[in-house]
Short mmCIF file of N, CA and C in Angstrom, two decimals:
data_model
loop_
_atom_site.label_atom_id
_atom_site.label_comp_id
_atom_site.label_asym_id
_atom_site.label_seq_id
_atom_site.Cartn_x
_atom_site.Cartn_y
_atom_site.Cartn_z
N MET A 1 -43.38 48.79 -7.37
CA MET A 1 -43.40 47.70 -6.42
C MET A 1 -44.62 47.85 -5.53
N SER A 2 -45.31 46.76 -5.31
CA SER A 2 -46.44 46.78 -4.39
C SER A 2 -45.96 46.90 -2.97
N ARG A 3 -46.71 47.59 -2.16
CA ARG A 3 -46.35 47.73 -0.75
C ARG A 3 -47.43 47.05 0.08
N GLY A 4 -47.01 46.43 1.16
CA GLY A 4 -47.94 45.80 2.07
C GLY A 4 -48.46 44.46 1.60
N LYS A 5 -47.82 43.86 0.61
CA LYS A 5 -48.24 42.54 0.14
C LYS A 5 -47.06 41.58 0.22
N ALA A 6 -47.37 40.33 0.41
CA ALA A 6 -46.34 39.30 0.43
C ALA A 6 -46.84 38.09 -0.33
N THR A 7 -45.93 37.40 -0.93
CA THR A 7 -46.24 36.17 -1.65
C THR A 7 -45.35 35.08 -1.11
N ALA A 8 -45.93 33.99 -0.65
CA ALA A 8 -45.15 32.87 -0.13
C ALA A 8 -44.81 31.94 -1.29
N VAL A 9 -43.54 31.58 -1.37
CA VAL A 9 -43.08 30.65 -2.40
C VAL A 9 -42.18 29.64 -1.71
N ALA A 10 -42.54 28.38 -1.77
CA ALA A 10 -41.71 27.33 -1.20
C ALA A 10 -40.55 27.05 -2.15
N ALA A 11 -39.33 27.05 -1.62
CA ALA A 11 -38.16 26.79 -2.46
C ALA A 11 -37.03 26.22 -1.62
N ASP A 12 -36.33 25.28 -2.18
CA ASP A 12 -35.12 24.73 -1.56
C ASP A 12 -33.96 25.54 -2.13
N ILE A 13 -33.50 26.54 -1.39
CA ILE A 13 -32.51 27.47 -1.92
C ILE A 13 -31.12 26.86 -2.03
N SER A 14 -30.96 25.61 -1.64
CA SER A 14 -29.68 24.95 -1.88
C SER A 14 -29.58 24.51 -3.34
N SER A 15 -30.67 24.65 -4.08
CA SER A 15 -30.74 24.29 -5.50
C SER A 15 -30.78 25.54 -6.36
N GLU A 16 -29.90 25.62 -7.36
CA GLU A 16 -29.89 26.78 -8.26
C GLU A 16 -31.23 26.93 -8.96
N ALA A 17 -31.80 25.84 -9.43
CA ALA A 17 -33.09 25.89 -10.13
C ALA A 17 -34.19 26.44 -9.23
N GLU A 18 -34.18 26.07 -7.96
CA GLU A 18 -35.18 26.56 -7.01
C GLU A 18 -34.98 28.05 -6.71
N CYS A 19 -33.73 28.49 -6.65
CA CYS A 19 -33.45 29.92 -6.46
C CYS A 19 -34.01 30.71 -7.64
N LEU A 20 -33.76 30.23 -8.84
CA LEU A 20 -34.26 30.92 -10.03
C LEU A 20 -35.78 30.92 -10.08
N LYS A 21 -36.40 29.81 -9.63
CA LYS A 21 -37.86 29.75 -9.54
C LYS A 21 -38.39 30.81 -8.57
N LEU A 22 -37.69 31.01 -7.49
CA LEU A 22 -38.06 32.01 -6.49
C LEU A 22 -38.01 33.42 -7.09
N VAL A 23 -36.96 33.72 -7.83
CA VAL A 23 -36.83 35.03 -8.46
C VAL A 23 -37.93 35.24 -9.50
N GLU A 24 -38.21 34.22 -10.29
CA GLU A 24 -39.27 34.34 -11.30
C GLU A 24 -40.64 34.55 -10.65
N ALA A 25 -40.88 33.88 -9.53
CA ALA A 25 -42.15 34.07 -8.81
C ALA A 25 -42.26 35.50 -8.30
N ALA A 26 -41.16 36.06 -7.80
CA ALA A 26 -41.16 37.45 -7.32
C ALA A 26 -41.41 38.41 -8.49
N ARG A 27 -40.79 38.15 -9.63
CA ARG A 27 -41.00 39.00 -10.81
C ARG A 27 -42.45 38.93 -11.27
N ALA A 28 -43.02 37.74 -11.26
CA ALA A 28 -44.42 37.57 -11.70
C ALA A 28 -45.37 38.33 -10.76
N ALA A 29 -45.06 38.32 -9.49
CA ALA A 29 -45.94 38.97 -8.51
C ALA A 29 -45.73 40.48 -8.44
N TYR A 30 -44.48 40.94 -8.59
CA TYR A 30 -44.17 42.35 -8.30
C TYR A 30 -43.44 43.10 -9.40
N GLY A 31 -43.11 42.44 -10.49
CA GLY A 31 -42.37 43.10 -11.56
C GLY A 31 -40.87 42.95 -11.36
N PRO A 32 -40.07 43.77 -12.06
CA PRO A 32 -38.61 43.65 -11.98
C PRO A 32 -38.11 43.79 -10.54
N ASP A 33 -37.11 42.98 -10.22
CA ASP A 33 -36.53 42.97 -8.87
C ASP A 33 -35.56 44.12 -8.69
N ARG A 34 -35.80 44.92 -7.65
CA ARG A 34 -34.87 45.98 -7.30
C ARG A 34 -34.43 45.87 -5.84
N HIS A 35 -34.97 44.90 -5.13
CA HIS A 35 -34.59 44.71 -3.73
C HIS A 35 -34.46 43.22 -3.45
N LEU A 36 -33.41 42.86 -2.78
CA LEU A 36 -33.20 41.46 -2.42
C LEU A 36 -32.67 41.41 -1.00
N GLY A 37 -33.41 40.77 -0.13
CA GLY A 37 -32.96 40.55 1.24
C GLY A 37 -32.84 39.06 1.45
N GLU A 38 -31.70 38.63 1.95
CA GLU A 38 -31.47 37.20 2.07
C GLU A 38 -31.08 36.81 3.48
N GLN A 39 -31.83 35.92 4.05
CA GLN A 39 -31.48 35.30 5.32
C GLN A 39 -31.41 33.82 5.04
N CYS A 40 -30.25 33.36 4.70
CA CYS A 40 -30.02 31.96 4.38
C CYS A 40 -29.27 31.34 5.53
N ARG A 41 -29.79 30.23 6.04
CA ARG A 41 -29.15 29.66 7.21
C ARG A 41 -29.27 28.14 7.21
N ALA A 42 -28.14 27.49 7.33
CA ALA A 42 -28.09 26.04 7.51
C ALA A 42 -26.87 25.77 8.37
N GLN A 43 -27.08 25.33 9.58
CA GLN A 43 -25.94 25.09 10.45
C GLN A 43 -26.23 24.01 11.47
N LEU A 44 -25.18 23.36 11.88
CA LEU A 44 -25.20 22.43 13.00
C LEU A 44 -24.05 22.83 13.91
N LEU A 45 -24.26 22.87 15.18
CA LEU A 45 -23.19 23.21 16.11
C LEU A 45 -22.69 21.94 16.78
N ILE A 46 -21.93 21.17 16.01
CA ILE A 46 -21.35 19.94 16.53
C ILE A 46 -19.87 19.90 16.14
N PRO A 47 -19.07 19.12 16.85
CA PRO A 47 -17.64 19.07 16.56
C PRO A 47 -17.36 18.61 15.12
N THR A 48 -16.25 19.09 14.57
CA THR A 48 -15.86 18.76 13.20
C THR A 48 -15.79 17.25 12.98
N VAL A 49 -15.24 16.54 13.93
CA VAL A 49 -15.08 15.09 13.79
C VAL A 49 -16.43 14.38 13.59
N ASP A 50 -17.51 14.97 14.10
CA ASP A 50 -18.84 14.37 13.98
C ASP A 50 -19.70 15.02 12.89
N TYR A 51 -19.19 16.07 12.26
CA TYR A 51 -19.98 16.85 11.30
C TYR A 51 -20.15 16.08 10.00
N PRO A 52 -21.40 15.79 9.59
CA PRO A 52 -21.61 15.05 8.33
C PRO A 52 -21.18 15.88 7.12
N THR A 53 -20.42 15.29 6.23
CA THR A 53 -19.92 16.00 5.05
C THR A 53 -21.07 16.56 4.22
N ASN A 54 -22.15 15.83 4.09
CA ASN A 54 -23.29 16.33 3.30
C ASN A 54 -23.90 17.58 3.91
N ARG A 55 -23.84 17.73 5.24
CA ARG A 55 -24.35 18.94 5.89
C ARG A 55 -23.40 20.11 5.66
N TRP A 56 -22.09 19.86 5.62
CA TRP A 56 -21.10 20.90 5.31
C TRP A 56 -21.38 21.46 3.92
N ILE A 57 -21.59 20.56 2.96
CA ILE A 57 -21.87 20.97 1.58
C ILE A 57 -23.20 21.74 1.52
N LYS A 58 -24.20 21.27 2.24
CA LYS A 58 -25.50 21.94 2.26
C LYS A 58 -25.38 23.34 2.89
N ALA A 59 -24.58 23.47 3.95
CA ALA A 59 -24.41 24.77 4.60
C ALA A 59 -23.84 25.79 3.62
N PHE A 60 -22.86 25.39 2.81
CA PHE A 60 -22.31 26.31 1.81
C PHE A 60 -23.30 26.56 0.69
N ALA A 61 -24.08 25.55 0.32
CA ALA A 61 -25.09 25.75 -0.73
C ALA A 61 -26.13 26.78 -0.28
N VAL A 62 -26.54 26.72 0.96
CA VAL A 62 -27.56 27.64 1.48
C VAL A 62 -26.98 29.01 1.83
N ASN A 63 -25.85 29.04 2.52
CA ASN A 63 -25.30 30.29 3.04
C ASN A 63 -24.43 31.08 2.06
N VAL A 64 -23.90 30.43 1.03
CA VAL A 64 -23.00 31.10 0.09
C VAL A 64 -23.52 31.02 -1.34
N HIS A 65 -23.80 29.82 -1.81
CA HIS A 65 -24.21 29.65 -3.21
C HIS A 65 -25.59 30.24 -3.50
N ALA A 66 -26.52 30.12 -2.57
CA ALA A 66 -27.86 30.70 -2.79
C ALA A 66 -27.80 32.23 -2.90
N PRO A 67 -27.12 32.93 -1.98
CA PRO A 67 -27.02 34.38 -2.16
C PRO A 67 -26.34 34.77 -3.47
N PHE A 68 -25.33 34.02 -3.90
CA PHE A 68 -24.69 34.27 -5.18
C PHE A 68 -25.69 34.12 -6.33
N THR A 69 -26.42 33.00 -6.33
CA THR A 69 -27.38 32.72 -7.40
C THR A 69 -28.50 33.75 -7.43
N LEU A 70 -29.04 34.09 -6.26
CA LEU A 70 -30.12 35.07 -6.19
C LEU A 70 -29.64 36.46 -6.62
N SER A 71 -28.45 36.84 -6.18
CA SER A 71 -27.90 38.14 -6.56
C SER A 71 -27.68 38.21 -8.07
N LYS A 72 -27.09 37.16 -8.61
CA LYS A 72 -26.83 37.09 -10.05
C LYS A 72 -28.13 37.21 -10.84
N ALA A 73 -29.20 36.61 -10.33
CA ALA A 73 -30.49 36.61 -11.04
C ALA A 73 -31.17 37.98 -11.00
N VAL A 74 -31.00 38.74 -9.91
CA VAL A 74 -31.70 40.03 -9.80
C VAL A 74 -30.86 41.22 -10.28
N LEU A 75 -29.57 41.06 -10.38
CA LEU A 75 -28.72 42.18 -10.80
C LEU A 75 -29.09 42.77 -12.16
N PRO A 76 -29.45 41.98 -13.17
CA PRO A 76 -29.82 42.61 -14.45
C PRO A 76 -30.98 43.61 -14.31
N ASP A 77 -31.97 43.30 -13.49
CA ASP A 77 -33.09 44.23 -13.25
C ASP A 77 -32.60 45.49 -12.56
N MET A 78 -31.71 45.34 -11.58
CA MET A 78 -31.19 46.49 -10.84
C MET A 78 -30.32 47.37 -11.74
N ILE A 79 -29.48 46.74 -12.53
CA ILE A 79 -28.61 47.49 -13.43
C ILE A 79 -29.45 48.26 -14.45
N ALA A 80 -30.48 47.61 -14.99
CA ALA A 80 -31.37 48.28 -15.96
C ALA A 80 -32.10 49.46 -15.32
N ALA A 81 -32.50 49.32 -14.06
CA ALA A 81 -33.21 50.39 -13.36
C ALA A 81 -32.26 51.47 -12.84
N GLY A 82 -30.98 51.14 -12.76
CA GLY A 82 -30.02 52.09 -12.21
C GLY A 82 -30.09 52.23 -10.71
N ARG A 83 -30.75 51.29 -10.06
CA ARG A 83 -30.87 51.33 -8.60
C ARG A 83 -31.28 49.96 -8.08
N GLY A 84 -31.09 49.78 -6.80
CA GLY A 84 -31.47 48.52 -6.17
C GLY A 84 -30.71 48.33 -4.88
N ALA A 85 -31.08 47.30 -4.15
CA ALA A 85 -30.41 47.00 -2.88
C ALA A 85 -30.38 45.49 -2.67
N ILE A 86 -29.23 45.02 -2.28
CA ILE A 86 -29.06 43.62 -1.89
C ILE A 86 -28.57 43.65 -0.45
N VAL A 87 -29.29 42.98 0.42
CA VAL A 87 -28.92 42.92 1.84
C VAL A 87 -28.80 41.45 2.22
N ASN A 88 -27.59 41.03 2.54
CA ASN A 88 -27.35 39.68 3.02
C ASN A 88 -27.31 39.70 4.54
N ILE A 89 -27.75 38.62 5.15
CA ILE A 89 -27.76 38.53 6.61
C ILE A 89 -26.72 37.50 7.03
N SER A 90 -25.78 37.94 7.84
CA SER A 90 -24.73 37.06 8.35
C SER A 90 -25.06 36.72 9.81
N SER A 91 -24.05 36.44 10.59
CA SER A 91 -24.27 36.17 12.01
C SER A 91 -22.99 36.41 12.78
N GLY A 92 -23.10 36.43 14.08
CA GLY A 92 -21.92 36.57 14.93
C GLY A 92 -21.01 35.37 14.85
N ARG A 93 -21.47 34.27 14.27
CA ARG A 93 -20.69 33.05 14.15
C ARG A 93 -19.59 33.14 13.09
N ARG A 94 -19.55 34.26 12.35
CA ARG A 94 -18.57 34.35 11.27
C ARG A 94 -17.15 34.44 11.80
N SER A 95 -16.97 34.86 13.06
CA SER A 95 -15.63 34.96 13.61
C SER A 95 -15.39 33.79 14.55
N VAL A 96 -14.31 33.10 14.32
CA VAL A 96 -13.99 31.91 15.09
C VAL A 96 -12.80 32.22 15.98
N PRO A 97 -12.73 31.78 17.21
CA PRO A 97 -13.87 31.26 17.95
C PRO A 97 -14.69 32.40 18.54
N ALA A 98 -15.95 32.15 18.79
CA ALA A 98 -16.82 33.17 19.38
C ALA A 98 -16.42 33.41 20.84
N GLU A 99 -15.91 32.41 21.47
CA GLU A 99 -15.43 32.55 22.83
C GLU A 99 -14.17 31.71 22.98
N VAL A 100 -13.34 32.05 23.90
CA VAL A 100 -12.09 31.35 24.08
C VAL A 100 -12.34 30.05 24.84
N PRO A 101 -11.99 28.90 24.22
CA PRO A 101 -12.20 27.63 24.92
C PRO A 101 -11.22 27.47 26.08
N THR A 102 -11.67 26.79 27.11
CA THR A 102 -10.82 26.49 28.26
C THR A 102 -10.95 25.00 28.53
N ARG A 103 -10.29 24.54 29.57
CA ARG A 103 -10.40 23.11 29.90
C ARG A 103 -11.82 22.74 30.34
N THR A 104 -12.54 23.70 30.90
CA THR A 104 -13.90 23.41 31.37
C THR A 104 -14.98 23.90 30.40
N LYS A 105 -14.61 24.75 29.46
CA LYS A 105 -15.58 25.29 28.51
C LYS A 105 -14.98 25.16 27.12
N ARG A 106 -15.68 24.49 26.23
CA ARG A 106 -15.13 24.31 24.88
C ARG A 106 -16.01 24.99 23.84
N SER A 107 -15.40 25.34 22.74
CA SER A 107 -16.11 25.93 21.62
C SER A 107 -16.49 24.78 20.68
N VAL A 108 -17.78 24.59 20.45
CA VAL A 108 -18.24 23.46 19.66
C VAL A 108 -18.93 23.93 18.38
N GLY A 109 -18.47 23.43 17.26
CA GLY A 109 -19.17 23.66 16.00
C GLY A 109 -18.84 24.94 15.27
N ALA A 110 -18.13 25.87 15.89
CA ALA A 110 -17.85 27.14 15.22
C ALA A 110 -16.97 26.94 13.99
N SER A 111 -16.09 25.95 14.03
CA SER A 111 -15.19 25.74 12.90
C SER A 111 -15.95 25.25 11.67
N CYS A 112 -17.15 24.75 11.85
CA CYS A 112 -17.96 24.31 10.71
C CYS A 112 -19.03 25.32 10.34
N THR A 113 -19.41 26.19 11.24
CA THR A 113 -20.46 27.18 10.98
C THR A 113 -19.90 28.48 10.43
N ALA A 114 -18.80 28.95 11.00
CA ALA A 114 -18.25 30.26 10.65
C ALA A 114 -17.76 30.41 9.21
N PRO A 115 -17.15 29.39 8.60
CA PRO A 115 -16.61 29.60 7.25
C PRO A 115 -17.65 30.03 6.22
N ALA A 116 -18.85 29.50 6.28
CA ALA A 116 -19.88 29.87 5.30
C ALA A 116 -20.32 31.32 5.48
N LYS A 117 -20.48 31.76 6.72
CA LYS A 117 -20.89 33.15 6.96
C LYS A 117 -19.76 34.11 6.62
N ALA A 118 -18.51 33.71 6.89
CA ALA A 118 -17.37 34.55 6.50
C ALA A 118 -17.31 34.68 4.98
N ALA A 119 -17.54 33.57 4.28
CA ALA A 119 -17.55 33.60 2.81
C ALA A 119 -18.66 34.51 2.30
N LEU A 120 -19.83 34.48 2.94
CA LEU A 120 -20.93 35.36 2.55
C LEU A 120 -20.53 36.82 2.68
N GLU A 121 -19.86 37.17 3.77
CA GLU A 121 -19.43 38.56 3.96
C GLU A 121 -18.40 38.98 2.92
N ARG A 122 -17.46 38.11 2.59
CA ARG A 122 -16.45 38.45 1.57
C ARG A 122 -17.11 38.56 0.20
N PHE A 123 -18.08 37.68 -0.11
CA PHE A 123 -18.81 37.79 -1.38
C PHE A 123 -19.54 39.13 -1.45
N THR A 124 -20.19 39.51 -0.35
CA THR A 124 -20.93 40.76 -0.31
C THR A 124 -20.01 41.95 -0.56
N GLN A 125 -18.85 41.96 0.08
CA GLN A 125 -17.90 43.05 -0.14
C GLN A 125 -17.47 43.12 -1.60
N GLY A 126 -17.12 41.98 -2.17
CA GLY A 126 -16.68 41.95 -3.56
C GLY A 126 -17.77 42.38 -4.51
N LEU A 127 -19.00 41.93 -4.27
CA LEU A 127 -20.12 42.30 -5.13
C LEU A 127 -20.38 43.79 -5.04
N GLY A 128 -20.30 44.35 -3.85
CA GLY A 128 -20.50 45.79 -3.68
C GLY A 128 -19.49 46.59 -4.49
N GLN A 129 -18.24 46.16 -4.45
CA GLN A 129 -17.20 46.84 -5.24
C GLN A 129 -17.44 46.66 -6.74
N GLU A 130 -17.89 45.49 -7.11
CA GLU A 130 -18.13 45.18 -8.51
C GLU A 130 -19.24 46.02 -9.13
N VAL A 131 -20.31 46.28 -8.38
CA VAL A 131 -21.45 47.02 -8.94
C VAL A 131 -21.42 48.50 -8.60
N ALA A 132 -20.42 48.95 -7.86
CA ALA A 132 -20.36 50.35 -7.44
C ALA A 132 -20.41 51.32 -8.62
N HIS A 133 -19.83 50.94 -9.74
CA HIS A 133 -19.81 51.86 -10.89
C HIS A 133 -21.18 52.03 -11.54
N HIS A 134 -22.15 51.22 -11.15
CA HIS A 134 -23.51 51.38 -11.68
C HIS A 134 -24.27 52.50 -10.97
N GLY A 135 -23.71 53.01 -9.89
CA GLY A 135 -24.32 54.15 -9.22
C GLY A 135 -25.25 53.79 -8.09
N GLY A 136 -26.51 53.53 -8.36
CA GLY A 136 -27.52 53.42 -7.33
C GLY A 136 -27.79 52.03 -6.78
N ILE A 137 -26.84 51.12 -6.87
CA ILE A 137 -27.06 49.77 -6.34
C ILE A 137 -26.26 49.63 -5.05
N ALA A 138 -26.97 49.39 -3.96
CA ALA A 138 -26.34 49.21 -2.65
C ALA A 138 -26.26 47.72 -2.34
N VAL A 139 -25.12 47.31 -1.84
CA VAL A 139 -24.93 45.91 -1.44
C VAL A 139 -24.36 45.93 -0.03
N SER A 140 -25.03 45.26 0.89
CA SER A 140 -24.55 45.26 2.27
C SER A 140 -24.80 43.92 2.94
N CYS A 141 -24.10 43.70 4.02
CA CYS A 141 -24.26 42.49 4.82
C CYS A 141 -24.47 42.93 6.26
N VAL A 142 -25.51 42.47 6.87
CA VAL A 142 -25.86 42.83 8.23
C VAL A 142 -25.66 41.61 9.12
N SER A 143 -25.06 41.83 10.25
CA SER A 143 -24.84 40.77 11.22
C SER A 143 -25.52 41.15 12.52
N PRO A 144 -26.84 40.92 12.62
CA PRO A 144 -27.60 41.41 13.77
C PRO A 144 -27.17 40.87 15.12
N SER A 145 -26.57 39.71 15.16
CA SER A 145 -26.21 39.14 16.46
C SER A 145 -24.82 39.54 16.92
N ALA A 146 -24.01 40.15 16.07
CA ALA A 146 -22.61 40.42 16.42
C ALA A 146 -22.46 41.31 17.65
N GLY A 147 -23.12 42.44 17.71
CA GLY A 147 -22.98 43.33 18.84
C GLY A 147 -23.44 42.70 20.14
N ARG A 148 -24.59 42.04 20.12
CA ARG A 148 -25.09 41.39 21.32
C ARG A 148 -24.17 40.25 21.74
N ALA A 149 -23.71 39.45 20.77
CA ALA A 149 -22.85 38.31 21.10
C ALA A 149 -21.53 38.78 21.68
N ASP A 150 -20.95 39.84 21.11
CA ASP A 150 -19.68 40.35 21.61
C ASP A 150 -19.84 40.86 23.05
N ALA A 151 -20.92 41.58 23.31
CA ALA A 151 -21.15 42.11 24.66
C ALA A 151 -21.40 40.96 25.64
N ARG A 152 -22.15 39.97 25.21
CA ARG A 152 -22.48 38.83 26.06
C ARG A 152 -21.21 38.06 26.45
N HIS A 153 -20.26 37.95 25.51
CA HIS A 153 -19.04 37.20 25.77
C HIS A 153 -17.92 38.08 26.29
N GLY A 154 -18.20 39.37 26.57
CA GLY A 154 -17.21 40.24 27.15
C GLY A 154 -16.07 40.59 26.21
N LEU A 155 -16.31 40.56 24.91
CA LEU A 155 -15.24 40.82 23.95
C LEU A 155 -15.06 42.30 23.65
N SER A 156 -15.99 43.13 24.10
CA SER A 156 -15.81 44.57 23.87
C SER A 156 -14.83 45.10 24.91
N GLN A 157 -14.15 46.18 24.56
CA GLN A 157 -13.20 46.76 25.50
C GLN A 157 -13.97 47.44 26.62
N ALA A 158 -13.39 47.42 27.81
CA ALA A 158 -14.05 47.99 28.98
C ALA A 158 -14.46 49.44 28.72
N GLY A 159 -15.70 49.73 29.03
CA GLY A 159 -16.18 51.09 28.90
C GLY A 159 -16.55 51.51 27.48
N ARG A 160 -16.38 50.62 26.51
CA ARG A 160 -16.72 50.96 25.13
C ARG A 160 -17.86 50.10 24.64
N ARG A 161 -18.62 50.67 23.75
CA ARG A 161 -19.72 49.91 23.16
C ARG A 161 -19.15 48.85 22.23
N PRO A 162 -19.85 47.70 22.10
CA PRO A 162 -19.39 46.68 21.15
C PRO A 162 -19.40 47.26 19.73
N ARG A 163 -18.59 46.66 18.84
CA ARG A 163 -18.52 47.17 17.47
C ARG A 163 -19.88 47.12 16.80
N ARG A 164 -20.07 47.98 15.83
CA ARG A 164 -21.34 48.02 15.11
C ARG A 164 -21.60 46.69 14.44
N SER A 165 -22.84 46.27 14.41
CA SER A 165 -23.16 44.98 13.84
C SER A 165 -23.41 45.04 12.34
N THR A 166 -23.49 46.21 11.77
CA THR A 166 -23.72 46.33 10.34
C THR A 166 -22.37 46.47 9.63
N ARG A 167 -22.17 45.65 8.64
CA ARG A 167 -20.96 45.71 7.83
C ARG A 167 -21.37 46.13 6.43
N ARG A 168 -20.86 47.23 5.95
CA ARG A 168 -21.23 47.72 4.62
C ARG A 168 -20.14 47.37 3.62
N ALA A 169 -20.55 46.71 2.55
CA ALA A 169 -19.61 46.41 1.48
C ALA A 169 -19.49 47.63 0.60
N ALA A 170 -20.61 48.20 0.23
CA ALA A 170 -20.61 49.42 -0.60
C ALA A 170 -21.98 50.05 -0.47
N PHE A 171 -22.03 51.32 -0.28
CA PHE A 171 -23.29 52.03 -0.22
C PHE A 171 -23.15 53.31 -1.05
N PRO A 172 -23.20 53.15 -2.39
CA PRO A 172 -23.05 54.32 -3.25
C PRO A 172 -24.16 55.32 -3.08
#
């Protein structure tokens, strides 16, 4: 693998064909894929009653289906090499509600944003268990905003640090 180089590839990751094009471009530039980092994000923070159905479908295409398609495309290279890493990026929005709504403060949009990120985390856990028998393939999901968001909203227990923001599905 080349170090210190990057290749920009424009792709609409809500499309399976575009995801596969992205993987092929990476293979052409760097050879077999052994590392996959995914930050897929499509969200609107608006009430469910106003949430456009096409945006709901797009959010799942970007946040769940794209990581599935990309993982499926790179796994053969990782299995053949006997090693690799898949890192999915989630968010603190995966747990609903992020804060307790009151009469003066309401939680808006979490019911439409959180399900896709929760699905991504469950997919990551399942994939990690599925490939664990291959030995050197690590699959994890990182939620960089979780610790900060929990502390900001006072959800950590008094005197204790907020929970770790990294969630490991499997790290053989």
